[in-house]
PDB file of C-alpha atoms in Angstrom:
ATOM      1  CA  UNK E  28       2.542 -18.987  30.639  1.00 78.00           C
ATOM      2  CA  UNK E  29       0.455 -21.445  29.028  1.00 94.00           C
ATOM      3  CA  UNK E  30       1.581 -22.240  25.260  1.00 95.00           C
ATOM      4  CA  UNK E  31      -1.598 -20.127  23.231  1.00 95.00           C
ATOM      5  CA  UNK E  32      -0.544 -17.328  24.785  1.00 96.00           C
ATOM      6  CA  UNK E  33       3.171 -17.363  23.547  1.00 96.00           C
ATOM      7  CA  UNK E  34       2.131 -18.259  20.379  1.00 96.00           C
ATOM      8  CA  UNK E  35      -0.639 -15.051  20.682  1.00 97.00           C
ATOM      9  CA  UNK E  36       2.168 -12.917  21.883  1.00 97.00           C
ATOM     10  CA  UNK E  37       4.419 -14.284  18.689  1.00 97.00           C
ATOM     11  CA  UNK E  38       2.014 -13.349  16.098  1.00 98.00           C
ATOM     12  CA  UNK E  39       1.179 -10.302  17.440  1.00 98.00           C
ATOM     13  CA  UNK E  40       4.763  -9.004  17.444  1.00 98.00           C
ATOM     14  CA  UNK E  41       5.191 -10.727  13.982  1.00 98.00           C
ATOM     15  CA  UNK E  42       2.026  -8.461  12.736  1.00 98.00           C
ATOM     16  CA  UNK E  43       3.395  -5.236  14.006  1.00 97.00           C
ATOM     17  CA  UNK E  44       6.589  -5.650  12.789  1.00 96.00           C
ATOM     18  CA  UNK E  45       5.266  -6.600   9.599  1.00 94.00           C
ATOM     19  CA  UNK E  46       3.087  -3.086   9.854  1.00 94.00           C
ATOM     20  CA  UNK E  47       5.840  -0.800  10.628  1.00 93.00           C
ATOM     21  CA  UNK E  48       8.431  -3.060   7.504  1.00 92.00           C
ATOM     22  CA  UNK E  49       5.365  -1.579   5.067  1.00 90.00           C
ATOM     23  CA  UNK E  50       4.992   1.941   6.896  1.00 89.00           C
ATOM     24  CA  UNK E  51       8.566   2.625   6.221  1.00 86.00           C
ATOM     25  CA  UNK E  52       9.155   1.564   2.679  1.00 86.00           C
ATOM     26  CA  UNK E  53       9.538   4.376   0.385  1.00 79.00           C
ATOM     27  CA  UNK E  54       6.151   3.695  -2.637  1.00 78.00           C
ATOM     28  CA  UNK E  55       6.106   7.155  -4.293  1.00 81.00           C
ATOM     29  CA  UNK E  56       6.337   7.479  -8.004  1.00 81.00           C
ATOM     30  CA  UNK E  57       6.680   9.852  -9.930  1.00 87.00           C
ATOM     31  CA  UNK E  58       3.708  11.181 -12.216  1.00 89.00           C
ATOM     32  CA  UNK E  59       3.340  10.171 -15.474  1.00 91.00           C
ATOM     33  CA  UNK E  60       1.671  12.720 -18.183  1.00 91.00           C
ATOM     34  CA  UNK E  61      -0.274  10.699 -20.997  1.00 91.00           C
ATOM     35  CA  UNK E  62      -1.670  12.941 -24.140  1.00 90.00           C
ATOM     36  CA  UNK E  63      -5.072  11.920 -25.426  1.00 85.00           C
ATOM     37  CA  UNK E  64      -6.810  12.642 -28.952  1.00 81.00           C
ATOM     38  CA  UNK E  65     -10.002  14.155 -28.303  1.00 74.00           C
ATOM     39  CA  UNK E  66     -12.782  14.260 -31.047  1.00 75.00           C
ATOM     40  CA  UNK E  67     -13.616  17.357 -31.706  1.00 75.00           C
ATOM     41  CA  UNK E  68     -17.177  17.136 -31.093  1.00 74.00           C
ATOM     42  CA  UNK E  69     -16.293  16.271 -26.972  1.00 63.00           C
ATOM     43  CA  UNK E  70     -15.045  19.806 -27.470  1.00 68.00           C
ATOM     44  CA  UNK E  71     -18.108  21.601 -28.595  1.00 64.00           C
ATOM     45  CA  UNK E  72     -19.575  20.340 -24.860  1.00 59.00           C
TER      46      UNK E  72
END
């Protein structure tokens, strides 16, 4: 095998490990409720 293609192979297996690391970690957060003033003329609308 000539030496580009190891390396090829190399960062190809380093990319989809990489891919499946971030598939598998755990992101979710839990929703957040925010209260607002509103005028009372966006009301009238």
């Amino acid at each position: 095998m000539s030496r580009s293609l190891v390396i090829l192979i190399v960062v190809l297996v380093l990319l989809i490990a990489g891919l499946f690391l971030l598939a598998g970690r755990s992101t979710e957060q839990q929703p957040v409720q925010i209260e607002k003033a509103v005028a009372l003329e966006n009301l009238a609308n």
